Tab-separated table of C-alpha atoms in Angstrom:
chain	number	residue	atom	x	y	z
A	1	MET	CA	143.515	23.483	70.758
A	2	ALA	CA	146.017	23.895	67.919
A	3	ARG	CA	149.715	23.062	67.882
A	4	ILE	CA	151.656	26.115	66.683
A	5	GLY	CA	155.392	26.186	66.015
A	6	ILE	CA	157.535	29.327	66.300
A	7	ASP	CA	160.973	29.229	64.705
A	8	ALA	CA	162.871	31.174	67.386
A	9	ARG	CA	166.425	30.398	66.307
A	10	PHE	CA	167.021	34.158	65.866
A	11	TYR	CA	165.899	34.835	69.486
A	12	GLY	CA	168.251	37.133	71.425
A	13	PRO	CA	170.863	39.806	70.595
A	14	ASP	CA	172.718	37.689	68.008
A	15	GLY	CA	169.576	37.786	65.875
A	16	THR	CA	169.589	41.631	66.029
A	17	GLY	CA	166.271	43.094	64.747
A	18	ILE	CA	164.705	39.713	63.972
A	19	GLY	CA	165.812	38.492	67.400
A	20	ARG	CA	163.998	41.406	69.033
A	21	TYR	CA	160.888	40.717	66.944
A	22	VAL	CA	160.787	37.027	67.967
A	23	GLU	CA	161.427	37.894	71.609
A	24	LYS	CA	158.568	40.411	71.754
A	25	LEU	CA	156.198	38.189	69.775
A	26	LEU	CA	156.657	35.323	72.236
A	27	GLU	CA	156.506	37.593	75.283
A	28	ASN	CA	153.135	38.965	74.196
A	29	LEU	CA	151.688	35.711	72.862
A	30	GLU	CA	152.238	34.219	76.326
A	31	LEU	CA	150.020	36.973	77.742
A	32	LEU	CA	147.389	36.712	75.006
A	33	ASP	CA	146.897	33.005	74.279
A	34	GLN	CA	146.208	30.354	76.882
A	35	LYS	CA	144.281	28.171	74.423
A	36	ASN	CA	146.782	26.989	71.813
A	37	GLU	CA	149.959	24.984	72.410
A	38	TYR	CA	153.198	26.598	71.255
A	39	PHE	CA	156.398	24.778	70.366
A	40	VAL	CA	159.336	27.187	70.347
A	41	PHE	CA	162.390	26.048	68.389
A	42	LEU	CA	165.770	27.366	69.564
A	43	ARG	CA	169.458	26.751	68.928
A	44	ALA	CA	171.892	25.486	71.573
A	45	SER	CA	173.399	28.988	71.792
A	46	ASN	CA	170.112	30.734	72.673
A	47	PHE	CA	168.202	27.880	74.327
A	48	HIS	CA	168.893	29.313	77.808
A	49	LEU	CA	167.698	32.813	76.831
A	50	TYR	CA	164.030	31.892	76.446
A	51	ASN	CA	162.289	30.654	79.563
A	52	PRO	CA	158.515	30.378	79.042
A	53	LYS	CA	156.291	31.544	81.874
A	54	LYS	CA	153.202	29.704	80.604
A	55	SER	CA	152.787	25.920	80.488
A	56	ASN	CA	151.360	25.965	76.962
A	57	PHE	CA	154.717	27.253	75.642
A	58	ILE	CA	157.291	24.479	75.250
A	59	LYS	CA	160.838	25.026	74.055
A	60	ILE	CA	162.581	22.522	71.791
A	61	LYS	CA	166.207	22.403	70.681
A	62	ALA	CA	166.732	22.676	66.921
A	63	ASP	CA	170.441	23.339	66.648
A	64	ALA	CA	170.776	24.446	63.033
A	65	ARG	CA	172.236	27.836	62.196
A	66	TRP	CA	170.161	29.999	59.914
A	67	TYR	CA	171.063	30.021	56.183
A	68	SER	CA	172.890	26.674	56.542
A	69	VAL	CA	172.592	23.332	54.757
A	70	LYS	CA	171.978	21.810	58.185
A	71	GLU	CA	168.916	24.044	58.508
A	72	GLN	CA	167.472	22.600	55.311
A	73	ILE	CA	168.043	19.015	56.468
A	74	ILE	CA	167.313	19.126	60.215
A	75	MET	CA	164.479	21.625	60.541
A	76	PRO	CA	161.840	19.809	58.417
A	77	ALA	CA	162.309	16.615	60.455
A	78	VAL	CA	162.218	18.485	63.789
A	79	LEU	CA	159.027	20.303	62.800
A	80	VAL	CA	157.241	17.231	61.422
A	81	ARG	CA	157.993	15.320	64.632
A	82	GLN	CA	155.797	17.761	66.602
A	83	LYS	CA	152.722	17.262	64.350
A	84	LEU	CA	152.174	21.003	64.045
A	85	ASP	CA	149.022	22.604	62.672
A	86	LEU	CA	150.847	25.835	61.798
A	87	VAL	CA	154.406	27.199	61.878
A	88	HIS	CA	155.496	30.835	61.973
A	89	PHE	CA	158.864	31.497	60.346
A	90	PRO	CA	160.041	35.018	61.321
A	91	HIS	CA	162.338	35.296	58.295
A	92	PHE	CA	162.470	34.191	54.662
A	93	ASN	CA	164.706	31.145	55.349
A	94	VAL	CA	161.877	28.595	55.328
A	95	PRO	CA	163.224	25.035	54.824
A	96	LEU	CA	162.441	24.041	51.251
A	97	LEU	CA	161.496	20.489	52.244
A	98	TYR	CA	158.971	21.516	54.886
A	99	SER	CA	155.499	20.816	53.465
A	100	GLY	CA	153.342	21.834	56.441
A	101	LYS	CA	151.142	24.890	56.729
A	102	PHE	CA	153.067	28.059	57.611
A	103	VAL	CA	153.069	31.855	57.752
A	104	VAL	CA	156.202	33.954	57.238
A	105	THR	CA	157.443	37.435	58.144
A	106	ILE	CA	159.388	39.341	55.480
A	107	HIS	CA	161.062	42.239	57.260
A	108	ASP	CA	162.563	43.901	54.194
A	109	LEU	CA	163.877	43.316	50.675
A	110	THR	CA	167.334	44.734	51.335
A	111	LYS	CA	169.165	41.691	49.972
A	112	SER	CA	167.187	42.028	46.743
A	113	ASN	CA	167.582	45.796	46.391
A	114	PHE	CA	171.216	46.025	47.526
A	115	GLY	CA	172.571	42.706	46.300
A	116	SER	CA	175.977	43.980	45.240
A	117	LEU	CA	179.440	42.690	45.948
A	118	ALA	CA	179.987	45.711	48.193
A	119	ALA	CA	177.509	44.218	50.667
A	120	SER	CA	179.393	40.956	51.096
A	121	THR	CA	182.774	39.792	52.370
A	122	LYS	CA	182.609	36.710	50.107
A	123	ILE	CA	184.525	36.306	46.848
A	124	ALA	CA	182.427	36.898	43.710
A	125	PRO	CA	181.452	33.299	42.757
A	126	VAL	CA	180.506	32.419	46.346
A	127	TYR	CA	178.559	35.655	46.764
A	128	LEU	CA	176.646	35.248	43.492
A	129	THR	CA	175.726	31.655	44.357
A	130	LYS	CA	174.437	32.767	47.759
A	131	GLN	CA	172.482	35.615	46.180
A	132	ASN	CA	170.746	33.235	43.778
A	133	ILE	CA	169.915	30.846	46.620
A	134	TYR	CA	168.509	33.781	48.609
A	135	LYS	CA	166.226	34.878	45.759
A	136	PHE	CA	164.990	31.332	45.198
A	137	THR	CA	164.364	30.725	48.926
A	138	LEU	CA	162.583	34.070	49.331
A	139	ARG	CA	160.272	33.402	46.392
A	140	GLN	CA	159.523	29.885	47.645
A	141	ALA	CA	158.714	31.214	51.133
A	142	VAL	CA	156.393	33.935	49.872
A	143	ASN	CA	154.629	31.708	47.341
A	144	ARG	CA	154.081	28.766	49.733
A	145	ALA	CA	153.078	30.764	52.827
A	146	LYS	CA	149.402	31.035	53.739
A	147	ILE	CA	149.989	34.614	54.927
A	148	VAL	CA	152.970	36.963	54.655
A	149	PHE	CA	153.535	39.470	57.481
A	150	THR	CA	155.426	42.718	56.821
A	151	PRO	CA	156.366	45.456	59.330
A	152	SER	CA	155.383	48.343	57.041
A	153	GLN	CA	153.231	49.286	54.083
A	154	TYR	CA	156.451	50.021	52.213
A	155	VAL	CA	157.559	46.361	52.389
A	156	LYS	CA	154.066	45.176	51.451
A	157	ASP	CA	154.008	47.442	48.395
A	158	SER	CA	157.517	46.261	47.430
A	159	LEU	CA	156.440	42.599	47.540
A	160	VAL	CA	153.379	43.360	45.432
A	161	GLU	CA	155.384	45.351	42.887
A	162	ASP	CA	158.638	43.365	42.741
A	163	MET	CA	157.349	39.822	43.260
A	164	LYS	CA	153.731	40.168	42.103
A	165	VAL	CA	152.395	38.852	45.429
A	166	ASN	CA	148.630	39.112	45.908
A	167	PRO	CA	148.155	42.082	48.295
A	168	GLU	CA	145.341	40.211	50.072
A	169	LYS	CA	147.896	37.637	51.172
A	170	ILE	CA	150.025	40.269	52.948
A	171	VAL	CA	149.242	41.624	56.426
A	172	VAL	CA	151.096	44.641	57.870
A	173	THR	CA	151.944	44.176	61.562
A	174	THR	CA	154.046	47.126	62.733
A	175	GLU	CA	156.675	46.691	65.438
A	176	GLY	CA	157.010	48.593	68.710
A	177	ALA	CA	159.428	50.258	71.103
A	178	ASP	CA	157.370	49.956	74.298
A	179	GLU	CA	160.356	48.981	76.446
A	180	PHE	CA	162.180	52.186	75.428
A	181	TYR	CA	159.263	54.601	75.811
A	182	ASP	CA	159.893	56.650	78.954
A	183	PRO	CA	159.306	60.444	78.807
A	184	GLN	CA	160.536	60.714	82.411
A	185	PHE	CA	163.815	58.912	81.730
A	186	SER	CA	166.599	60.892	83.382
A	187	PRO	CA	169.675	58.884	84.442
A	188	SER	CA	171.720	60.090	87.400
A	189	GLU	CA	175.001	61.863	86.831
A	190	GLY	CA	176.796	58.936	88.464
A	191	LYS	CA	175.194	56.374	86.151
A	192	VAL	CA	175.992	58.464	83.071
A	193	LYS	CA	179.619	58.769	84.199
A	194	GLU	CA	179.792	55.002	84.776
A	195	VAL	CA	178.459	54.149	81.290
A	196	PHE	CA	180.611	56.775	79.576
A	197	GLY	CA	183.678	55.420	81.367
A	198	LYS	CA	182.879	51.833	80.409
A	199	TYR	CA	182.619	52.664	76.688
A	200	SER	CA	185.102	55.582	76.532
A	201	ILE	CA	182.376	58.015	75.435
A	202	LYS	CA	182.850	61.772	75.575
A	203	SER	CA	180.212	64.476	75.094
A	204	PRO	CA	178.994	66.027	72.901
A	205	TYR	CA	178.255	63.254	70.416
A	206	ILE	CA	175.832	61.961	67.814
A	207	VAL	CA	174.902	58.274	67.767
A	208	PHE	CA	174.032	55.470	65.338
A	209	VAL	CA	172.828	51.978	66.301
A	210	GLY	CA	172.810	49.037	63.895
A	211	ASN	CA	174.913	46.860	61.646
A	212	THR	CA	177.518	48.574	59.484
A	213	TYR	CA	176.744	46.827	56.196
A	214	PRO	CA	177.266	49.191	53.222
A	215	TYR	CA	173.523	49.782	52.742
A	216	LYS	CA	173.418	51.223	56.277
A	217	ASN	CA	175.351	54.106	54.716
A	218	VAL	CA	177.446	54.965	57.803
A	219	ARG	CA	180.070	56.604	55.593
A	220	VAL	CA	177.779	59.591	55.005
A	221	ILE	CA	177.903	60.313	58.761
A	222	LEU	CA	181.715	60.260	58.668
A	223	GLU	CA	181.722	62.583	55.644
A	224	SER	CA	179.345	65.000	57.362
A	225	LEU	CA	181.460	64.888	60.518
A	226	ALA	CA	184.358	66.405	58.614
A	227	GLN	CA	182.133	69.479	58.031
A	228	ILE	CA	181.017	69.880	61.671
A	229	HIS	CA	182.842	71.439	64.623
A	230	SER	CA	185.625	69.162	65.870
A	231	GLU	CA	184.281	68.729	69.435
A	232	LEU	CA	181.379	66.590	68.204
A	233	LYS	CA	182.091	62.844	68.458
A	234	PHE	CA	180.349	59.957	66.663
A	235	VAL	CA	179.319	56.902	68.707
A	236	CYS	CA	178.736	53.993	66.308
A	237	ILE	CA	177.057	51.142	68.214
A	238	SER	CA	177.204	47.952	66.169
A	239	PRO	CA	176.731	44.457	67.628
A	240	ARG	CA	178.410	42.844	64.609
A	241	ASN	CA	181.965	43.591	63.520
A	242	THR	CA	181.681	42.361	59.908
A	243	PHE	CA	182.163	45.801	58.319
A	244	LEU	CA	183.309	47.823	61.340
A	245	ASP	CA	186.972	47.664	60.260
A	246	LYS	CA	185.923	49.250	56.951
A	247	VAL	CA	184.151	52.070	58.824
A	248	THR	CA	187.274	52.659	60.939
A	249	LYS	CA	189.463	52.766	57.829
A	250	GLU	CA	187.094	55.262	56.158
A	251	ALA	CA	187.205	57.437	59.284
A	252	GLU	CA	191.015	57.485	59.040
A	253	GLU	CA	190.868	58.434	55.349
A	254	LEU	CA	188.461	61.284	56.123
A	255	GLY	CA	190.542	62.532	59.066
A	256	VAL	CA	187.882	61.891	61.721
A	257	ARG	CA	189.204	58.671	63.287
A	258	SER	CA	189.836	60.398	66.642
A	259	ARG	CA	186.140	61.338	66.784
A	260	LEU	CA	184.824	57.815	66.125
A	261	ILE	CA	183.825	55.698	69.153
A	262	THR	CA	182.869	52.030	68.598
A	263	PRO	CA	181.529	50.400	71.799
A	264	GLY	CA	180.355	47.151	70.144
A	265	PHE	CA	177.288	45.494	71.662
A	266	VAL	CA	175.585	47.562	74.383
A	267	PRO	CA	172.780	46.144	76.626
A	268	ASP	CA	169.430	47.977	76.513
A	269	GLU	CA	169.701	49.634	79.927
A	270	GLU	CA	173.039	51.227	79.016
A	271	LEU	CA	171.906	51.931	75.455
A	272	LYS	CA	169.036	54.021	76.826
A	273	ILE	CA	171.532	56.221	78.675
A	274	ILE	CA	173.760	56.648	75.616
A	275	LEU	CA	170.753	57.569	73.452
A	276	ASN	CA	169.316	59.924	76.068
A	277	GLN	CA	172.585	61.846	76.411
A	278	ALA	CA	173.254	62.135	72.656
A	279	GLN	CA	172.809	65.325	70.669
A	280	CYS	CA	170.825	63.294	68.154
A	281	PHE	CA	170.415	59.851	66.606
A	282	VAL	CA	171.397	59.671	62.931
A	283	PHE	CA	169.906	56.920	60.767
A	284	PRO	CA	171.242	57.239	57.205
A	285	SER	CA	170.197	53.768	55.994
A	286	LEU	CA	169.363	53.327	52.314
A	287	SER	CA	167.017	50.413	53.023
A	288	GLU	CA	164.852	49.642	56.061
A	289	GLY	CA	161.721	47.555	56.428
A	290	PHE	CA	160.700	49.415	59.590
A	291	GLY	CA	163.541	51.303	61.313
A	292	LEU	CA	163.157	50.244	64.942
A	293	PRO	CA	166.376	51.903	66.262
A	294	GLY	CA	165.007	55.362	65.474
A	295	LEU	CA	161.799	54.713	67.429
A	296	GLU	CA	163.828	53.391	70.362
A	297	ALA	CA	165.869	56.598	70.335
A	298	MET	CA	162.682	58.716	70.309
A	299	GLY	CA	161.373	56.733	73.278
A	300	VAL	CA	164.129	57.999	75.589
A	301	GLY	CA	164.168	61.588	74.369
A	302	CYS	CA	166.755	61.494	71.605
A	303	PRO	CA	165.881	63.548	68.488
A	304	VAL	CA	166.192	61.666	65.196
A	305	ILE	CA	167.683	62.665	61.858
A	306	ALA	CA	166.825	60.042	59.235
A	307	ALA	CA	167.319	59.282	55.573
A	308	GLU	CA	164.356	60.207	53.438
A	309	ALA	CA	164.262	56.668	52.065
A	310	THR	CA	162.189	53.465	51.977
A	311	SER	CA	160.041	52.906	55.111
A	312	LEU	CA	161.525	55.595	57.370
A	313	PRO	CA	159.212	58.538	56.516
A	314	GLU	CA	156.205	56.187	56.862
A	315	VAL	CA	157.269	54.983	60.314
A	316	TYR	CA	158.703	58.215	61.786
A	317	GLY	CA	156.174	60.639	60.278
A	318	ASP	CA	156.751	64.262	61.348
A	319	ALA	CA	158.834	63.163	64.339
A	320	ALA	CA	162.174	63.081	62.467
A	321	SER	CA	164.264	65.526	60.482
A	322	TYR	CA	164.973	64.068	57.021
A	323	PHE	CA	167.905	64.388	54.617
A	324	ASP	CA	169.059	63.022	51.275
A	325	PRO	CA	171.125	59.963	52.330
A	326	LYS	CA	173.641	60.628	49.552
A	327	ASP	CA	174.299	64.232	50.592
A	328	PRO	CA	176.736	64.598	53.546
A	329	GLN	CA	176.532	68.395	53.334
A	330	GLU	CA	172.769	68.334	53.914
A	331	LEU	CA	173.274	65.960	56.848
A	332	ALA	CA	175.890	68.301	58.324
A	333	LEU	CA	173.424	71.215	58.066
A	334	LYS	CA	170.691	69.135	59.776
A	335	ILE	CA	173.035	68.134	62.616
A	336	ASN	CA	174.195	71.729	63.081
A	337	SER	CA	170.605	72.981	63.093
A	338	LEU	CA	169.656	70.491	65.788
A	339	THR	CA	172.710	70.838	68.012
A	340	LYS	CA	172.722	74.652	67.932
A	341	ASN	CA	168.987	75.303	68.204
A	342	ALA	CA	167.483	74.206	71.523
A	343	ARG	CA	163.950	74.969	70.340
A	344	ASN	CA	164.273	72.719	67.273
A	345	LYS	CA	165.693	69.965	69.434
A	346	SER	CA	162.999	70.075	72.127
A	347	ASN	CA	160.247	70.224	69.491
A	348	LEU	CA	161.575	67.106	67.764
A	349	ILE	CA	161.904	65.295	71.112
A	350	ALA	CA	158.241	66.048	71.940
A	351	LEU	CA	157.082	64.824	68.523
A	352	GLY	CA	159.200	61.688	69.005
A	353	TYR	CA	157.432	60.761	72.245
A	354	GLN	CA	154.072	61.092	70.478
A	355	GLN	CA	155.224	58.972	67.526
A	356	VAL	CA	156.471	56.053	69.659
A	357	ARG	CA	153.063	55.745	71.323
A	358	LYS	CA	151.492	54.872	67.958
A	359	TYR	CA	153.319	51.524	67.955
A	360	SER	CA	153.098	48.545	70.280
A	361	TRP	CA	154.483	44.999	70.448
A	362	LYS	CA	151.223	43.925	72.071
A	363	LYS	CA	149.246	45.220	69.104
A	364	MET	CA	151.626	43.394	66.749
A	365	ALA	CA	151.112	40.120	68.668
A	366	GLU	CA	147.318	40.597	68.742
A	367	GLN	CA	147.206	41.045	64.960
A	368	THR	CA	149.515	38.053	64.491
A	369	LEU	CA	147.413	35.804	66.742
A	370	LYS	CA	144.267	36.846	64.891
A	371	ILE	CA	145.869	35.654	61.637
A	372	TYR	CA	147.014	32.384	63.238
A	373	ASN	CA	143.410	31.662	64.208
A	374	LEU	CA	142.069	32.610	60.763
A	375	VAL	CA	144.561	30.297	59.031
A	376	LEU	CA	143.824	27.499	61.494
A	377	GLU	CA	140.085	27.880	60.848
A	378	GLN	CA	140.755	27.145	57.185
A	379	ASN	CA	141.902	23.684	58.298
A	380	LYS	CA	138.448	22.782	59.526
């Protein structure tokens, strides 16, 4: 029996995509592994969110916010205290002073590829210092890890090319959208009305889900909106407000503010309804390591229009309509084609259902557990 640590401080909605990844990894590891002992490290703010169902999963409070000095000081001591054989860090922020054996997940290289002042609210000297710390921490994590997990071949290839990482050290473990996959999903008229009323949504609309950092490229949707019939609204679902004010200001400048709807954080059950009722999901991001929101949209029958960039064509395959993310006119044509052609729309929906079935959180956890055991065997 090995003692395995999982850094779950991102667990829950505040951790966005990484939070979802940690949540699904733990959920499936509990079903797959009754042999090893797991020590799950959480912050005070998310400690109540994870409640293990198996006795070999033990939660421990490690109240240090990610990317903080406190993280660098507290986490090594907390981890060492548990005498762990292996730790899985689900993000690059591995404490520099931790000397134990670990594996790490690198979800993307967005901070490296889009490290400009436009992607930060910090003043220049503070931002540049943070960027240098990020690059140093990332390189340390990748170099010291026994294995590096990535969610796509695109991220693996980027690590090999940009950081000269040995490809044999990198294992691709794709994510999943199992909890969204439901070809029979058809909410009642009453439920749709209730959700629309709660978030002030009006049909017809297109939808985007994710953060509104500049690399997410939400502006191109606003620019395309100005070229599409005025009845079409844009529902921008973003759990973080860091750049949402900027998006609102841009909408005003472009004359489409009245068509922009910003519900903030939306729970999954209501999100499914909003996605299902949308004309399409638009994902214009310039950098994604996997692109989970698009798969989730496909799972409940929402056709996807995506940027032809980074990992998205690899993950979505033929199940999305692609456009140049720097061309709002092309996006407008794609949206018009989908909203005015029922055959195109239904065809893309059918392909989306097929695409989602190729991915699974259980498969991701199985591959991850296999690597844990391989790394642990090297101890003996």
